[in-house]
PDB file of C-alpha atoms in Angstrom:
ATOM      1  CA  MET A   1     146.542 113.641 135.289  1.00 51.00           C
ATOM      2  CA  PHE A   2     147.338 117.203 134.408  1.00 64.00           C
ATOM      3  CA  GLY A   3     150.531 116.483 132.616  1.00 68.00           C
ATOM      4  CA  PHE A   4     149.120 118.204 129.478  1.00 70.00           C
ATOM      5  CA  TRP A   5     148.890 121.545 131.520  1.00 67.00           C
ATOM      6  CA  ARG A   6     152.685 121.569 131.699  1.00 74.00           C
ATOM      7  CA  ASN A   7     153.110 121.133 128.042  1.00 75.00           C
ATOM      8  CA  LEU A   8     150.957 124.358 127.259  1.00 76.00           C
ATOM      9  CA  ASP A   9     152.621 127.660 126.843  1.00 80.00           C
ATOM     10  CA  ASP A  10     151.151 130.694 128.624  1.00 78.00           C
ATOM     11  CA  GLU A  11     148.960 131.844 125.839  1.00 85.00           C
ATOM     12  CA  ASP A  12     147.190 128.450 125.500  1.00 81.00           C
ATOM     13  CA  LYS A  13     146.850 128.305 129.333  1.00 80.00           C
ATOM     14  CA  ALA A  14     145.009 131.665 129.217  1.00 83.00           C
ATOM     15  CA  LYS A  15     142.824 130.408 126.415  1.00 87.00           C
ATOM     16  CA  VAL A  16     141.838 127.336 128.451  1.00 84.00           C
ATOM     17  CA  MET A  17     141.254 129.329 131.558  1.00 86.00           C
ATOM     18  CA  LYS A  18     139.032 131.735 129.822  1.00 91.00           C
ATOM     19  CA  ILE A  19     137.102 129.020 128.175  1.00 92.00           C
ATOM     20  CA  THR A  20     136.575 127.179 131.331  1.00 90.00           C
ATOM     21  CA  GLY A  21     135.543 130.492 133.205  1.00 92.00           C
ATOM     22  CA  ILE A  22     132.824 131.111 130.426  1.00 95.00           C
ATOM     23  CA  LEU A  23     131.663 127.465 130.902  1.00 96.00           C
ATOM     24  CA  VAL A  24     131.473 128.007 134.661  1.00 94.00           C
ATOM     25  CA  ALA A  25     129.713 131.373 134.261  1.00 95.00           C
ATOM     26  CA  LEU A  26     127.213 129.748 131.947  1.00 97.00           C
ATOM     27  CA  LEU A  27     126.476 127.067 134.762  1.00 96.00           C
ATOM     28  CA  ALA A  28     126.213 129.793 137.269  1.00 96.00           C
ATOM     29  CA  VAL A  29     123.604 131.627 135.105  1.00 96.00           C
ATOM     30  CA  PHE A  30     121.824 128.440 134.453  1.00 96.00           C
ATOM     31  CA  THR A  31     121.657 127.518 138.139  1.00 95.00           C
ATOM     32  CA  LEU A  32     120.389 130.951 139.033  1.00 95.00           C
ATOM     33  CA  LEU A  33     117.831 130.974 136.470  1.00 95.00           C
ATOM     34  CA  ALA A  34     116.681 127.506 137.286  1.00 93.00           C
ATOM     35  CA  THR A  35     116.548 128.114 140.983  1.00 91.00           C
ATOM     36  CA  PHE A  36     114.574 131.428 140.823  1.00 91.00           C
ATOM     37  CA  SER A  37     112.238 129.603 138.362  1.00 92.00           C
ATOM     38  CA  TYR A  38     111.767 126.812 140.722  1.00 89.00           C
ATOM     39  CA  PHE A  39     110.779 129.056 143.536  1.00 85.00           C
ATOM     40  CA  PHE A  40     107.621 130.114 141.497  1.00 88.00           C
ATOM     41  CA  THR A  41     106.962 126.882 139.537  1.00 86.00           C
ATOM     42  CA  TRP A  42     107.650 124.012 141.855  1.00 75.00           C
ATOM     43  CA  LYS A  43     104.262 122.907 142.431  1.00 78.00           C
ATOM     44  CA  THR A  44     103.257 122.551 138.902  1.00 79.00           C
ATOM     45  CA  ASP A  45     106.583 121.095 137.683  1.00 76.00           C
ATOM     46  CA  GLN A  46     106.584 118.568 140.502  1.00 74.00           C
ATOM     47  CA  SER A  47     103.101 117.168 139.726  1.00 72.00           C
ATOM     48  CA  SER A  48     103.969 117.060 135.921  1.00 69.00           C
ATOM     49  CA  LEU A  49     107.246 115.527 136.251  1.00 62.00           C
ATOM     50  CA  SER A  50     106.392 112.369 138.281  1.00 62.00           C
ATOM     51  CA  SER A  51     106.934 110.527 135.048  1.00 57.00           C
ATOM     52  CA  ALA A  52     110.305 110.116 133.232  1.00 57.00           C
ATOM     53  CA  VAL A  53     112.516 112.987 132.485  1.00 54.00           C
ATOM     54  CA  GLY A  54     112.962 111.778 128.912  1.00 58.00           C
ATOM     55  CA  ASP A  55     109.213 111.932 128.151  1.00 64.00           C
ATOM     56  CA  THR A  56     108.850 114.666 125.368  1.00 67.00           C
ATOM     57  CA  THR A  57     105.108 115.086 125.903  1.00 70.00           C
ATOM     58  CA  VAL A  58     105.669 116.532 129.340  1.00 75.00           C
ATOM     59  CA  GLU A  59     106.179 120.164 129.528  1.00 81.00           C
ATOM     60  CA  VAL A  60     107.616 122.033 132.479  1.00 83.00           C
ATOM     61  CA  SER A  61     107.061 125.713 133.617  1.00 82.00           C
ATOM     62  CA  ASN A  62     110.718 126.095 134.871  1.00 82.00           C
ATOM     63  CA  ILE A  63     112.625 128.559 132.524  1.00 87.00           C
ATOM     64  CA  ALA A  64     115.456 126.209 132.412  1.00 86.00           C
ATOM     65  CA  GLY A  65     113.446 123.281 131.269  1.00 85.00           C
ATOM     66  CA  LYS A  66     113.391 119.771 132.666  1.00 87.00           C
ATOM     67  CA  MET A  67     117.158 119.741 133.382  1.00 89.00           C
ATOM     68  CA  GLY A  68     116.804 123.120 135.149  1.00 88.00           C
ATOM     69  CA  TYR A  69     113.912 121.795 137.129  1.00 88.00           C
ATOM     70  CA  ARG A  70     115.669 118.599 138.242  1.00 88.00           C
ATOM     71  CA  TRP A  71     118.885 120.662 138.998  1.00 91.00           C
ATOM     72  CA  ALA A  72     117.050 123.089 141.136  1.00 89.00           C
ATOM     73  CA  ASP A  73     114.946 120.352 142.746  1.00 86.00           C
ATOM     74  CA  LEU A  74     118.085 118.843 143.914  1.00 86.00           C
ATOM     75  CA  LEU A  75     119.629 122.060 145.311  1.00 87.00           C
ATOM     76  CA  VAL A  76     116.340 123.489 146.708  1.00 84.00           C
ATOM     77  CA  ARG A  77     114.208 120.490 147.909  1.00 82.00           C
ATOM     78  CA  ARG A  78     116.681 117.766 148.603  1.00 82.00           C
ATOM     79  CA  TRP A  79     119.708 119.700 149.808  1.00 82.00           C
ATOM     80  CA  PHE A  80     119.740 123.309 151.084  1.00 81.00           C
ATOM     81  CA  GLY A  81     116.436 125.031 150.485  1.00 79.00           C
ATOM     82  CA  LEU A  82     116.841 128.811 150.128  1.00 81.00           C
ATOM     83  CA  GLY A  83     120.632 128.438 151.140  1.00 83.00           C
ATOM     84  CA  SER A  84     121.188 126.713 147.872  1.00 86.00           C
ATOM     85  CA  LEU A  85     121.701 130.049 146.266  1.00 88.00           C
ATOM     86  CA  ALA A  86     125.076 130.097 147.927  1.00 88.00           C
ATOM     87  CA  PHE A  87     126.273 127.632 145.114  1.00 89.00           C
ATOM     88  CA  VAL A  88     125.539 130.434 142.507  1.00 91.00           C
ATOM     89  CA  VAL A  89     128.029 132.617 144.580  1.00 89.00           C
ATOM     90  CA  ILE A  90     130.624 129.762 144.368  1.00 88.00           C
ATOM     91  CA  LEU A  91     130.201 129.397 140.752  1.00 91.00           C
ATOM     92  CA  PHE A  92     130.385 133.099 139.890  1.00 91.00           C
ATOM     93  CA  ALA A  93     133.554 133.437 142.126  1.00 87.00           C
ATOM     94  CA  VAL A  94     135.185 130.614 140.337  1.00 87.00           C
ATOM     95  CA  SER A  95     134.241 132.041 136.872  1.00 91.00           C
ATOM     96  CA  VAL A  96     135.532 135.545 137.828  1.00 89.00           C
ATOM     97  CA  ARG A  97     138.795 134.063 139.059  1.00 87.00           C
ATOM     98  CA  LEU A  98     139.224 132.120 135.806  1.00 87.00           C
ATOM     99  CA  LEU A  99     138.104 134.941 133.517  1.00 89.00           C
ATOM    100  CA  LEU A 100     139.909 137.899 135.265  1.00 87.00           C
ATOM    101  CA  HIS A 101     142.934 136.174 136.718  1.00 78.00           C
ATOM    102  CA  ARG A 102     142.406 138.145 139.944  1.00 72.00           C
ATOM    103  CA  TRP A 103     143.107 136.176 143.140  1.00 68.00           C
ATOM    104  CA  HIS A 104     142.297 138.777 145.652  1.00 69.00           C
ATOM    105  CA  TYR A 105     140.450 136.280 148.013  1.00 72.00           C
ATOM    106  CA  SER A 106     141.167 132.615 148.676  1.00 79.00           C
ATOM    107  CA  LEU A 107     138.834 130.482 146.792  1.00 78.00           C
ATOM    108  CA  VAL A 108     138.976 127.842 149.358  1.00 84.00           C
ATOM    109  CA  LYS A 109     138.070 130.448 152.057  1.00 84.00           C
ATOM    110  CA  THR A 110     135.079 131.708 149.774  1.00 82.00           C
ATOM    111  CA  THR A 111     133.843 128.148 149.159  1.00 84.00           C
ATOM    112  CA  LEU A 112     134.160 127.229 152.926  1.00 89.00           C
ATOM    113  CA  LEU A 113     132.275 130.463 153.901  1.00 87.00           C
ATOM    114  CA  THR A 114     129.536 130.015 151.322  1.00 86.00           C
ATOM    115  CA  VAL A 115     128.926 126.198 151.862  1.00 85.00           C
ATOM    116  CA  SER A 116     128.927 126.971 155.788  1.00 86.00           C
ATOM    117  CA  GLY A 117     126.309 129.712 155.204  1.00 84.00           C
ATOM    118  CA  ALA A 118     124.191 127.360 153.079  1.00 81.00           C
ATOM    119  CA  LEU A 119     124.283 124.701 155.774  1.00 82.00           C
ATOM    120  CA  ILE A 120     123.557 127.180 158.688  1.00 83.00           C
ATOM    121  CA  SER A 121     120.730 128.818 156.726  1.00 80.00           C
ATOM    122  CA  SER A 122     119.436 125.496 155.844  1.00 77.00           C
ATOM    123  CA  PHE A 123     119.182 124.663 159.568  1.00 79.00           C
ATOM    124  CA  ILE A 124     117.619 127.969 160.541  1.00 80.00           C
ATOM    125  CA  LEU A 125     115.175 128.106 157.759  1.00 77.00           C
ATOM    126  CA  ALA A 126     114.087 124.525 158.408  1.00 75.00           C
ATOM    127  CA  PHE A 127     113.456 125.319 162.161  1.00 80.00           C
ATOM    128  CA  VAL A 128     111.623 128.618 161.144  1.00 77.00           C
ATOM    129  CA  SER A 129     109.533 126.911 158.450  1.00 71.00           C
ATOM    130  CA  ASP A 130     108.315 124.314 160.843  1.00 67.00           C
ATOM    131  CA  LEU A 131     107.430 127.067 163.434  1.00 70.00           C
ATOM    132  CA  SER A 132     105.574 129.268 160.783  1.00 67.00           C
ATOM    133  CA  GLY A 133     103.813 126.581 158.917  1.00 65.00           C
ATOM    134  CA  PHE A 134     105.799 126.665 155.810  1.00 60.00           C
ATOM    135  CA  GLY A 135     107.036 123.020 156.233  1.00 57.00           C
ATOM    136  CA  ASN A 136     106.007 122.166 152.818  1.00 61.00           C
ATOM    137  CA  ALA A 137     107.297 125.161 150.916  1.00 57.00           C
ATOM    138  CA  PHE A 138     109.327 124.221 147.859  1.00 57.00           C
ATOM    139  CA  GLY A 139     108.476 120.534 148.632  1.00 56.00           C
ATOM    140  CA  GLY A 140     111.078 120.294 151.278  1.00 59.00           C
ATOM    141  CA  GLY A 141     110.629 123.310 153.482  1.00 59.00           C
ATOM    142  CA  LEU A 142     112.523 126.667 153.455  1.00 62.00           C
ATOM    143  CA  GLY A 143     115.576 124.867 154.587  1.00 60.00           C
ATOM    144  CA  GLY A 144     115.356 121.776 152.267  1.00 64.00           C
ATOM    145  CA  GLU A 145     115.504 118.164 153.241  1.00 62.00           C
ATOM    146  CA  CYS A 146     119.078 118.591 154.663  1.00 64.00           C
ATOM    147  CA  GLY A 147     117.961 121.158 157.239  1.00 62.00           C
ATOM    148  CA  GLU A 148     114.680 119.280 157.995  1.00 64.00           C
ATOM    149  CA  SER A 149     116.634 116.046 158.699  1.00 58.00           C
ATOM    150  CA  VAL A 150     118.750 117.945 161.476  1.00 62.00           C
ATOM    151  CA  VAL A 151     115.767 119.872 162.933  1.00 57.00           C
TER     152      VAL A 151
END
């Protein structure tokens, strides 16, 4: 599958890693912007996007557009709530590793810690949101539907 990688010289490998790092960094920035915008605009976007995504007449308030709203809705409402910001950390860690070629920390360890943190915070925030009356915050509670299903 990655046989082409063996055929590249070191200079070409460095170029591919830099381009991939830039793409991952752009995805991280997109995720960060979409998620933070979702925190403030989820009610208006949720009511206006009950129709098809491809409908050009529907406008959204999310700074990242319709795709950003859908991406943030998946992360925040359906998955981990506020804990979904951990995915931004993972994406930035991957992009830094690809761009700077620094391997000070294990990427597997970083990923496991941040995903575990997202899960634990989802559970805790779902419990707290039920107690405090924020069970409908962000459409799925502070902990998202993942945490809500456990609590």
